[in-house]
Coordinates of C-alpha atoms and ligand atoms in Angstrom, one line a residue:
X1425 CA -164.8 -76.1 -151.0
X1426 CA -164.0 -74.4 -154.1
X1427 CA -162.2 -71.4 -154.7
X1428 CA -162.9 -67.9 -153.0
X1429 CA -161.3 -64.7 -154.4
X1430 CA -159.7 -61.9 -152.8
X1431 CA -159.8 -58.6 -154.7
X1432 CA -159.1 -55.4 -154.6
X1433 CA -162.3 -52.8 -154.8
X1434 CA -160.8 -49.6 -155.7
X1435 CA -157.2 -48.3 -156.9
X1436 CA -155.2 -50.4 -155.3
X1437 CA -153.3 -50.8 -151.3
X1438 CA -156.4 -51.7 -149.9
X1439 CA -155.1 -54.0 -147.4
X1440 CA -155.6 -57.7 -149.7
X1441 CA -152.1 -59.0 -148.4
X1442 CA -153.8 -58.1 -145.0
X1443 CA -156.2 -59.9 -145.6
X1444 CA -155.1 -63.1 -147.9
X1445 CA -152.7 -63.5 -144.8
X1446 CA -155.9 -63.8 -142.6
X1447 CA -157.5 -66.5 -144.3
X1448 CA -154.1 -68.1 -144.9
X1449 CA -154.4 -70.6 -142.1
X1450 CA -158.1 -71.8 -143.6
X1451 CA -156.9 -72.5 -147.0
X1452 CA -154.7 -74.8 -148.6
X1453 CA -153.6 -72.9 -152.0
X1454 CA -152.8 -69.3 -152.8
X1455 CA -152.6 -68.0 -156.1
X1456 CA -151.8 -65.2 -157.6
X1457 CA -153.4 -64.2 -161.7
X1458 CA -152.5 -60.9 -161.8
X1459 CA -149.9 -58.4 -162.5
X1460 CA -146.6 -59.0 -161.2
X1461 CA -143.6 -57.4 -158.9
X1462 CA -146.1 -53.7 -159.7
X1463 CA -147.8 -54.9 -156.7
X1464 CA -146.9 -54.4 -153.1
X1465 CA -148.5 -55.9 -150.1
X1466 CA -147.2 -54.9 -146.2
X1467 CA -148.8 -57.6 -144.7
X1468 CA -147.7 -57.9 -140.7
X1469 CA -147.4 -60.6 -137.8
X1470 CA -146.7 -60.6 -134.5
X1471 CA -143.6 -57.5 -134.9
X1472 CA -142.2 -59.0 -138.3
X1473 CA -143.5 -56.9 -141.3
X1474 CA -143.3 -58.5 -145.0
X1475 CA -143.0 -56.3 -148.6
X1476 CA -144.1 -58.5 -150.6
X1477 CA -144.5 -58.3 -154.4
X1478 CA -144.1 -60.9 -156.7
X1479 CA -144.5 -63.9 -154.5
X1480 CA -148.0 -64.1 -153.4
X1481 CA -149.0 -63.7 -149.7
X1482 CA -149.8 -66.6 -148.4
X1483 CA -146.1 -67.4 -148.8
X1484 CA -145.9 -66.7 -145.3
X1485 CA -148.4 -69.2 -143.9
X1486 CA -146.6 -72.4 -143.6
X1487 CA -148.5 -75.6 -144.5
X1488 CA -149.9 -73.4 -147.5
X1489 CA -149.3 -74.3 -151.4
X1490 CA -148.3 -70.2 -152.9
X1491 CA -148.4 -70.7 -157.2
X1492 CA -147.8 -68.0 -159.4
X1493 CA -150.3 -68.7 -162.2
X1494 CA -150.8 -68.7 -165.8
X1495 CA -151.6 -64.6 -166.2
X1496 CA -149.1 -63.0 -163.8
X1497 CA -145.7 -61.7 -165.5
X1498 CA -142.4 -62.6 -163.8
X1499 CA -138.8 -60.7 -163.6
X1500 CA -137.1 -63.2 -162.6
X1501 CA -134.1 -61.6 -160.6
X1502 CA -137.1 -60.1 -158.4
X1503 CA -138.0 -63.7 -158.2
X1504 CA -135.3 -64.6 -156.5
X1505 CA -134.0 -61.8 -154.0
X1506 CA -137.7 -62.4 -153.2
X1507 CA -137.1 -65.5 -152.1
X1508 CA -133.6 -66.0 -150.6
X1509 CA -134.8 -62.3 -148.3
X1510 CA -137.8 -64.5 -147.2
X1511 CA -135.5 -67.8 -146.9
X1512 CA -132.7 -65.4 -145.0
X1513 CA -135.9 -64.6 -142.8
X1514 CA -136.9 -68.2 -141.6
X1515 CA -139.4 -68.4 -144.0
X1516 CA -139.9 -71.9 -145.9
X1517 CA -140.2 -71.5 -149.9
X1518 CA -140.1 -74.8 -151.0
X1519 CA -143.5 -75.4 -151.8
X1520 CA -144.0 -72.4 -154.9
X1521 CA -144.4 -73.4 -158.0
X1522 CA -144.7 -71.1 -161.2
X1523 CA -147.0 -71.3 -164.4
X1524 CA -145.4 -73.1 -166.9
X1525 CA -147.3 -70.6 -169.1
X1526 CA -146.6 -67.6 -167.0
X1527 CA -144.6 -64.8 -168.7
X1528 CA -141.3 -63.4 -168.0
X1529 CA -140.2 -59.9 -168.2
X1530 CA -137.0 -59.6 -170.0
X1531 CA -135.0 -57.0 -168.8
X1532 CA -135.3 -55.2 -172.3
X1533 CA -139.8 -54.2 -171.0
X1534 CA -138.1 -52.5 -168.2
X1535 CA -136.3 -49.9 -170.0
X1536 CA -139.3 -49.6 -172.0
X1537 CA -141.4 -48.7 -169.6
X1538 CA -139.2 -46.3 -168.0
X1539 CA -138.9 -44.5 -171.5
X1540 CA -142.0 -44.8 -172.9
X1541 CA -143.8 -42.9 -169.1
X1542 CA -140.7 -40.5 -170.5
X1543 CA -141.8 -39.5 -173.9
X1544 CA -145.2 -39.6 -172.4
X1545 CA -144.4 -35.8 -170.9
X1546 CA -147.7 -34.8 -169.4
X1547 CA -149.8 -37.5 -170.4
X1548 CA -147.7 -41.0 -168.6
X1549 CA -149.5 -43.1 -166.4
X1550 CA -147.5 -43.1 -163.9
X1551 CA -146.3 -46.6 -164.3
X1552 CA -144.1 -48.2 -161.6
X1553 CA -141.5 -49.1 -164.4
X1554 CA -141.2 -52.3 -163.6
X1555 CA -141.8 -53.5 -167.4
X1556 CA -145.5 -54.4 -166.8
X1557 CA -147.3 -53.1 -170.0
X1558 CA -145.0 -53.9 -172.5
X1559 CA -144.6 -57.6 -171.3
X1560 CA -148.5 -57.8 -171.5
X1561 CA -148.4 -56.5 -174.5
X1562 CA -145.8 -58.4 -175.9
X1563 CA -148.1 -61.7 -174.5
X1564 CA -151.2 -60.2 -176.5
X1565 CA -148.6 -59.7 -179.6
X1566 CA -147.4 -62.9 -179.0
X1567 CA -144.1 -62.1 -179.4
X1568 CA -144.0 -62.9 -175.3
X1569 CA -141.0 -65.1 -173.5
X1570 CA -142.9 -67.9 -171.3
X1571 CA -141.2 -69.9 -168.4
X1572 CA -141.0 -72.9 -169.9
X1573 CA -139.1 -70.9 -172.2
X1574 CA -136.3 -71.4 -170.5
X1575 CA -136.0 -74.8 -170.9
X1576 CA -135.3 -75.8 -174.3
X1577 CA -132.4 -73.2 -175.3
X1578 CA -132.8 -73.6 -179.4
X1579 CA -136.4 -72.5 -179.2
X1580 CA -135.7 -69.5 -176.4
X1581 CA -133.3 -68.4 -179.1
X1582 CA -135.4 -68.3 -181.9
X1583 CA -138.2 -66.4 -179.4
X1584 CA -135.8 -64.0 -178.3
X1585 CA -134.7 -63.3 -181.2
X1586 CA -138.1 -62.8 -183.0
X1587 CA -139.2 -59.9 -179.8
X1588 CA -135.8 -58.1 -180.0
X1589 CA -136.5 -57.7 -184.3
X1590 CA -139.5 -55.5 -182.9
X1591 CA -137.8 -54.5 -180.0
X1592 CA -134.2 -52.9 -181.6
X1593 CA -136.8 -50.7 -183.8
X1594 CA -138.3 -49.4 -180.7
X1595 CA -135.8 -48.6 -178.3
X1596 CA -133.1 -47.5 -181.0
X1597 CA -135.4 -45.7 -183.9
X1598 CA -138.0 -44.2 -181.4
X1599 CA -136.4 -44.2 -178.0
X1600 CA -132.9 -43.8 -179.1
X1601 CA -131.5 -46.0 -177.0
X1602 CA -128.9 -48.8 -178.1
X1603 CA -129.9 -51.8 -179.2
X1604 CA -129.7 -54.9 -177.2
X1605 CA -128.1 -58.8 -178.8
X1606 CA -130.5 -61.7 -178.6
X1607 CA -126.6 -63.6 -176.6
X1608 CA -127.0 -60.6 -173.8
X1609 CA -130.6 -61.2 -173.6
X1610 CA -131.0 -65.2 -173.5
X1611 CA -127.9 -65.5 -171.0
X1612 CA -129.8 -62.7 -169.1
X1613 CA -132.5 -65.3 -168.8
X1614 CA -130.7 -68.5 -168.4
X1615 CA -128.8 -67.2 -165.1
X1616 CA -132.4 -68.6 -163.7
X1617 CA -133.2 -71.5 -165.5
X1618 CA -132.2 -74.3 -163.1
X1619 CA -133.0 -72.7 -159.9
X1620 CA -136.3 -72.4 -161.2
X1621 CA -137.0 -75.5 -163.0
X1622 CA -138.2 -77.6 -159.6
X1623 CA -141.2 -74.9 -159.9
X1624 CA -142.3 -74.5 -162.5
X1625 CA -145.6 -76.5 -163.0
X1626 CA -148.8 -77.0 -165.1
X1627 CA -150.6 -74.6 -162.6
X1628 CA -154.2 -75.3 -163.9
X1629 CA -154.1 -79.3 -163.5
X1630 CA -152.5 -79.1 -159.9
X1631 CA -155.4 -77.1 -158.9
X1632 CA -158.1 -78.8 -160.1
X1633 CA -156.7 -82.0 -158.3
X1634 CA -157.3 -79.5 -155.0
X1635 CA -160.4 -78.4 -156.3
X1636 CA -161.5 -81.9 -157.3
X1637 CA -160.1 -82.9 -153.4
X1638 CA -162.3 -80.5 -151.9
X1639 CA -159.7 -78.5 -150.3
X1640 CA -159.1 -74.5 -150.4
X1641 CA -157.5 -72.6 -153.8
X1642 CA -157.3 -68.5 -152.8
X1643 CA -157.2 -66.7 -155.9
X1644 CA -155.4 -63.0 -155.0
X1645 CA -155.9 -60.6 -157.2
X1646 CA -152.8 -57.5 -157.4
X1647 CA -153.9 -54.0 -158.4
X1648 CA -157.4 -53.8 -158.2
X1649 CA -161.2 -53.7 -159.9
X1650 CA -160.4 -49.4 -160.8
X1651 CA -156.5 -50.6 -162.3
X1652 CA -158.1 -53.4 -164.5
X1653 CA -157.9 -53.1 -168.2
X1654 CA -160.9 -53.2 -169.3
X1655 CA -162.7 -52.0 -166.4
X1656 CA -160.5 -49.5 -165.2
X1657 CA -159.9 -46.0 -165.8
X1658 CA -157.9 -46.6 -168.8
X1659 CA -156.0 -45.5 -170.4
X1660 CA -154.7 -45.4 -166.3
X1661 CA -154.8 -48.5 -166.0
X1662 CA -152.4 -51.4 -165.6
X1663 CA -152.4 -53.9 -168.3
X1664 CA -153.3 -56.9 -167.2
X1665 CA -157.5 -58.0 -165.5
X1666 CA -157.6 -57.9 -162.0
X1667 CA -160.8 -58.8 -162.0
X1668 CA -163.4 -61.7 -161.1
X1669 CA -163.1 -62.9 -164.5
X1670 CA -159.6 -62.1 -164.8
X1671 CA -158.8 -64.7 -161.8
X1672 CA -160.0 -67.6 -163.5
X1673 CA -158.2 -66.9 -166.6
X1674 CA -155.0 -65.8 -164.9
X1675 CA -155.6 -69.1 -163.0
X1676 CA -156.5 -71.7 -165.2
X1677 CA -159.6 -72.5 -162.9
X1678 CA -163.4 -73.0 -164.1
X1679 CA -165.6 -69.6 -163.3
X1680 CA -168.0 -71.9 -162.4
X1681 CA -166.3 -73.1 -159.0
X1682 CA -165.6 -69.9 -157.9
X1683 CA -168.1 -69.6 -155.1
X1684 CA -166.8 -67.0 -152.9
X1685 CA -165.9 -63.4 -154.6
X1686 CA -164.3 -61.4 -151.5
X1687 CA -163.6 -57.7 -152.5
X1688 CA -160.7 -55.6 -150.0
X1689 CA -162.1 -52.1 -149.7
X1690 CA -160.3 -49.2 -147.7
X1691 CA -162.6 -47.4 -145.6
X1692 CA -161.3 -43.9 -147.6
X1693 CA -159.8 -44.6 -150.8
X1694 CA -156.1 -43.5 -152.1
X1695 CA -154.5 -44.4 -155.6
X1696 CA -150.9 -44.2 -156.1
X1697 CA -150.4 -43.1 -160.6
X1698 CA -152.1 -40.6 -162.9
X1699 CA -155.7 -40.7 -163.7
X1700 CA -159.1 -39.0 -162.6
X1701 CA -159.9 -39.7 -158.7
X1702 CA -163.1 -37.7 -158.3
X1703 CA -163.1 -37.5 -154.0
X1704 CA -158.8 -37.1 -154.2
X1705 CA -158.5 -34.2 -151.8
X1706 CA -156.0 -32.2 -152.3
X1707 CA -155.9 -29.8 -149.4
X1708 CA -155.1 -30.4 -145.7
X1709 CA -157.2 -32.9 -145.0
X1710 CA -155.8 -35.0 -148.1
X1711 CA -152.5 -34.8 -146.3
X1712 CA -153.7 -35.7 -142.4
X1713 CA -155.2 -38.9 -144.2
X1714 CA -151.4 -39.5 -145.3
X1715 CA -150.1 -39.0 -142.8
X1716 CA -152.5 -40.5 -140.6
X1717 CA -152.9 -44.2 -143.4
X1718 CA -149.4 -43.8 -143.9
X1719 CA -150.2 -44.0 -147.7
X1720 CA -146.8 -44.3 -149.3
X1721 CA -146.7 -46.4 -152.2
X1722 CA -145.2 -50.7 -151.1
X1723 CA -143.5 -50.9 -154.0
X1724 CA -142.8 -47.5 -155.0
X1725 CA -142.3 -45.0 -151.8
X1726 CA -144.3 -42.5 -153.9
X1727 CA -146.6 -40.3 -151.3
X1728 CA -150.3 -42.2 -152.3
X1729 CA -153.1 -39.3 -153.6
X1730 CA -155.6 -40.1 -150.9
X1731 CA -160.0 -38.9 -150.7
X1732 CA -162.8 -40.1 -149.3
X1733 CA -165.3 -43.2 -149.9
X1734 CA -167.0 -43.1 -152.7
X1735 CA -170.0 -45.3 -152.9
X1736 CA -170.6 -45.3 -156.7
X1737 CA -166.7 -47.4 -157.1
X1738 CA -167.7 -49.9 -154.3
X1739 CA -171.3 -50.6 -155.5
X1740 CA -169.5 -50.7 -159.6
X1741 CA -166.4 -53.5 -158.1
X1742 CA -169.7 -54.8 -156.5
X1743 CA -171.7 -55.6 -160.0
X1744 CA -168.6 -56.7 -161.7
X1745 CA -166.8 -58.4 -159.8
X1746 CA -169.6 -60.1 -157.9
X1747 CA -168.7 -59.1 -154.3
X1748 CA -170.2 -61.8 -152.3
X1749 CA -168.6 -60.1 -149.2
X1750 CA -166.8 -56.9 -148.7
X1751 CA -163.3 -56.3 -146.5
X1752 CA -163.7 -52.5 -145.0
X1753 CA -159.9 -52.0 -143.8
X1754 CA -158.2 -49.1 -142.0
X1755 CA -161.2 -47.9 -140.0
X1756 CA -159.3 -47.2 -137.6
X1757 CA -157.2 -43.8 -139.7
X1758 CA -160.7 -42.2 -139.6
X1759 CA -161.0 -41.7 -135.7
X1760 CA -160.7 -38.2 -135.1
X1761 CA -162.6 -36.6 -137.9
X1762 CA -165.5 -34.3 -136.7
X1763 CA -167.5 -35.4 -139.6
X1764 CA -166.9 -37.9 -142.9
X1765 CA -167.9 -37.4 -146.0
X1766 CA -169.0 -40.5 -148.1
X1767 CA -169.6 -39.7 -151.4
X1768 CA -172.5 -41.3 -152.4
X1769 CA -173.3 -40.0 -156.5
X1770 CA -171.5 -37.7 -159.1
X1771 CA -172.5 -34.5 -160.9
X1772 CA -171.3 -34.6 -163.5
X1773 CA -171.9 -31.3 -165.8
X1774 CA -175.2 -30.7 -163.6
X1775 CA -176.7 -33.5 -164.3
X1776 CA -176.5 -36.4 -161.2
X1777 CA -175.7 -40.3 -160.9
X1778 CA -175.0 -42.6 -159.0
X1779 CA -172.9 -45.0 -161.8
X1780 CA -169.7 -44.7 -162.6
X1781 CA -169.9 -42.8 -165.7
X1782 CA -169.7 -44.5 -168.8
X1783 CA -166.6 -42.7 -171.3
X1784 CA -163.5 -41.6 -169.3
X1785 CA -164.6 -38.0 -169.9
X1786 CA -167.2 -38.0 -168.0
X1787 CA -165.2 -39.6 -165.0
X1788 CA -162.6 -36.1 -165.6
X1789 CA -165.5 -34.0 -164.7
X1790 CA -167.2 -35.6 -162.6
X1791 CA -167.4 -34.5 -159.0
X1792 CA -168.2 -35.6 -156.1
X1793 CA -171.9 -35.1 -153.9
X1794 CA -170.9 -35.7 -150.7
X1795 CA -173.2 -36.8 -147.5
X1796 CA -171.5 -36.4 -144.3
X1797 CA -171.5 -38.6 -140.8
X1798 CA -170.7 -38.3 -138.0
X1799 CA -167.3 -39.1 -136.7
X1800 CA -165.8 -40.2 -133.8
X1801 CA -162.8 -40.1 -131.2
X1802 CA -162.3 -43.3 -129.6
X1803 CA -159.1 -45.6 -129.5
X1804 CA -160.7 -48.6 -132.3
X1805 CA -157.4 -50.9 -132.5
X1806 CA -158.5 -52.9 -129.8
X1807 CA -161.8 -53.6 -131.2
X1808 CA -162.5 -57.5 -131.6
X1809 CA -166.4 -57.0 -131.8
X1810 CA -169.0 -55.0 -133.9
X1811 CA -169.9 -54.3 -130.2
X1812 CA -166.4 -52.9 -130.0
X1813 CA -166.8 -50.1 -132.2
X1814 CA -168.4 -47.2 -131.3
X1815 CA -172.0 -45.8 -132.0
X1816 CA -170.7 -43.3 -135.1
X1817 CA -168.2 -45.8 -136.4
X1818 CA -171.1 -48.1 -136.2
X1819 CA -173.1 -46.6 -137.9
X1820 CA -170.6 -45.1 -140.5
X1821 CA -170.2 -48.8 -140.9
X1822 CA -173.8 -49.7 -141.8
X1823 CA -173.8 -47.3 -143.7
X1824 CA -171.7 -48.2 -146.6
X1825 CA -172.7 -51.4 -146.7
X1826 CA -176.4 -50.5 -146.9
X1827 CA -175.6 -48.2 -150.2
X1828 CA -172.5 -51.3 -151.5
X1829 CA -175.0 -54.0 -152.4
X1830 CA -172.4 -56.3 -150.0
X1831 CA -172.4 -57.1 -146.2
X1832 CA -169.1 -55.8 -144.9
X1833 CA -168.1 -59.0 -142.7
X1834 CA -164.8 -57.8 -141.9
X1835 CA -163.1 -54.3 -141.3
X1836 CA -160.0 -53.5 -140.6
X1837 CA -158.5 -51.8 -137.4
X1838 CA -154.9 -52.1 -137.8
X1839 CA -152.6 -53.3 -140.1
X1840 CA -151.7 -56.6 -137.7
X1841 CA -153.5 -59.7 -138.9
X1842 CA -155.1 -59.8 -135.0
X1843 CA -157.2 -56.2 -135.5
X1844 CA -159.4 -57.0 -137.4
X1845 CA -163.0 -56.8 -136.5
X1846 CA -164.6 -60.4 -137.8
X1847 CA -169.3 -59.6 -138.4
X1848 CA -169.2 -63.1 -140.7
X1849 CA -167.2 -65.8 -141.8
X1850 CA -165.7 -64.9 -144.4
X1851 CA -165.6 -69.3 -146.0
X1852 CA -169.2 -70.0 -144.8
Ligands
LIG547 P1 -152.2 -54.4 -150.6 O1 -151.2 -53.8 -151.9 O2 -153.7 -54.3 -151.2 O3 -151.8 -55.5 -150.5 O4 -152.0 -52.7 -149.7 P2 -150.8 -52.7 -149.0 O5 -150.2 -53.2 -148.3 O6 -150.5 -51.6 -150.9 O7 -151.1 -51.3 -148.2 C1 -152.7 -51.6 -147.6 C2 -151.4 -51.2 -146.1 O8 -152.4 -50.7 -144.7 C3 -150.4 -51.8 -145.2 O9 -148.9 -51.1 -144.7 C4 -150.9 -52.3 -144.5 O10 -149.9 -53.5 -143.2 C5 -151.5 -52.0 -143.7 N1 -153.2 -51.8 -143.3 C6 -154.0 -53.2 -143.6 N2 -155.6 -53.5 -143.2 C7 -155.0 -52.3 -142.3 C8 -156.3 -51.7 -141.0 O11 -157.1 -52.5 -141.2 N3 -155.6 -50.8 -140.0 C9 -154.5 -49.9 -140.7 N4 -154.1 -48.8 -139.9 N5 -153.7 -50.8 -141.7 C10 -153.9 -51.8 -142.6
LIG548 P1 -151.3 -53.6 -155.5 O1 -151.9 -55.2 -155.5 C1 -151.6 -49.5 -156.6 C2 -150.7 -48.7 -161.2 C3 -149.4 -47.5 -160.7 C4 -149.7 -47.0 -162.5 C5 -150.8 -48.0 -163.3 C6 -149.7 -48.7 -164.2 O2 -150.1 -53.1 -154.2 O3 -152.8 -52.5 -155.0 P2 -148.3 -50.8 -164.2 O4 -146.1 -50.4 -163.4 O5 -149.0 -51.7 -163.3 O6 -148.2 -50.5 -165.2 O7 -148.7 -48.8 -163.9 O8 -151.2 -48.8 -162.7 N1 -150.2 -50.1 -160.2 C7 -150.6 -49.8 -158.7 N2 -151.2 -49.2 -157.8 N3 -151.3 -50.4 -156.2 C8 -151.0 -51.3 -156.9 O9 -151.0 -52.6 -156.7 C9 -150.6 -51.2 -158.5 N4 -149.7 -51.9 -158.9 C10 -149.6 -50.2 -160.3 O10 -149.2 -46.8 -160.5 O11 -151.2 -45.9 -161.6
LIG549 MG1 -150.0 -52.6 -152.8

């Protein structure tokens, strides 16, 4: 059995963590391939609730090897906080591997992330302030610091010196902050070197070995298709590749080994941060979705913007990622509405289209065209088979499936692992 990807099909927080955890017992490796501690995955197992940011959700499953891939940006302080927290709760973290090529987030990039946002004013992105954007920018500018650099102090010092030539200009001359010294940055990073050393690996080689032995490798996406730096609502995106192509480069595996691409989509949509969102509800209905869905960010605690399901976006995510199965999450949150609007097209300045707009302007002008489906009132949180769902809930799922070009193979009816209706085996 080869590699499978689990990805967000909307603007994030679709429930990727729960889906990965659900599959965890049947996979051998779980690889985080993009992003960093901007992600927030809540996983509920029995009475325990875990909020993961940097670590792959597979860390919660005994026997799984969790891997932080080369495409991830790692804040070492956060890494060890999360490890310590989990260990204190009895979770075995000893199998964790970290790619020697993963980039590190030095504290100056956290500072730059926050001050850049302040300077942007009303043009801000609404980032998580974790230093993600500046660290990926450094990677592309070839002034990044990688995990492997911690094990050659001379090289580390040279790289920090090179980076600070640029960074201190920005900090002091543009943003009016204090300059940082090479020593303080080197010290800050070296604190973690010895603890990190046993985890560091050529993870692409490890995963190749696993795939050759027929083991199952799950590639877990952070963020989502519409936050992808190439395919999302640029510039209101994150700075990494959250789509299926990014899964391969960010883990270092060949695209031909990917056989399943599982897209996670909420039964409605949420978004955190700025940027266009055609089906956003700015009224009492949005408030109701936020309240019943507990839509507050796992990472920053910000209220999530809420809106109705958007078919053009789901179809776009299917196309960009080659999604083979959809997991529809949080259907339970829609219980109790008389009728549920679904956006099937956009009206853009008088023209109707069923595709995601080609331009940013088009996106900002897109007005949703809704079809209305009848709601249901029955509690569905105990449903485990499709037959357990009321007729109108089944019709809602069927309608989305017909419009999204992919089978809906599982349906979330509550936050817990077993609160899932499995329609098709996701690993078949
Ligand atoms: P991720 O970033 O994609 O992993 O998603 P988050 O964890 O940020 O947000 C999803 C939230 O919804 C979490 O609090 C989950 O526990 C919760 N959740 C996931 N699936 C379901 C579901 O089917 N129903 C309900 N009610 N909650 C769910
Ligand atoms: P998970 O993995 C939702 C958003 C931020 C901001 C934009 C850029 O939990 O789905 P960044 O700090 O990445 O430079 O911020 O991206 N964002 C997310 N929104 N879920 C996430 O992760 C997100 N990670 C980043 O709110 O709009
Ligand atoms: Mg999240």
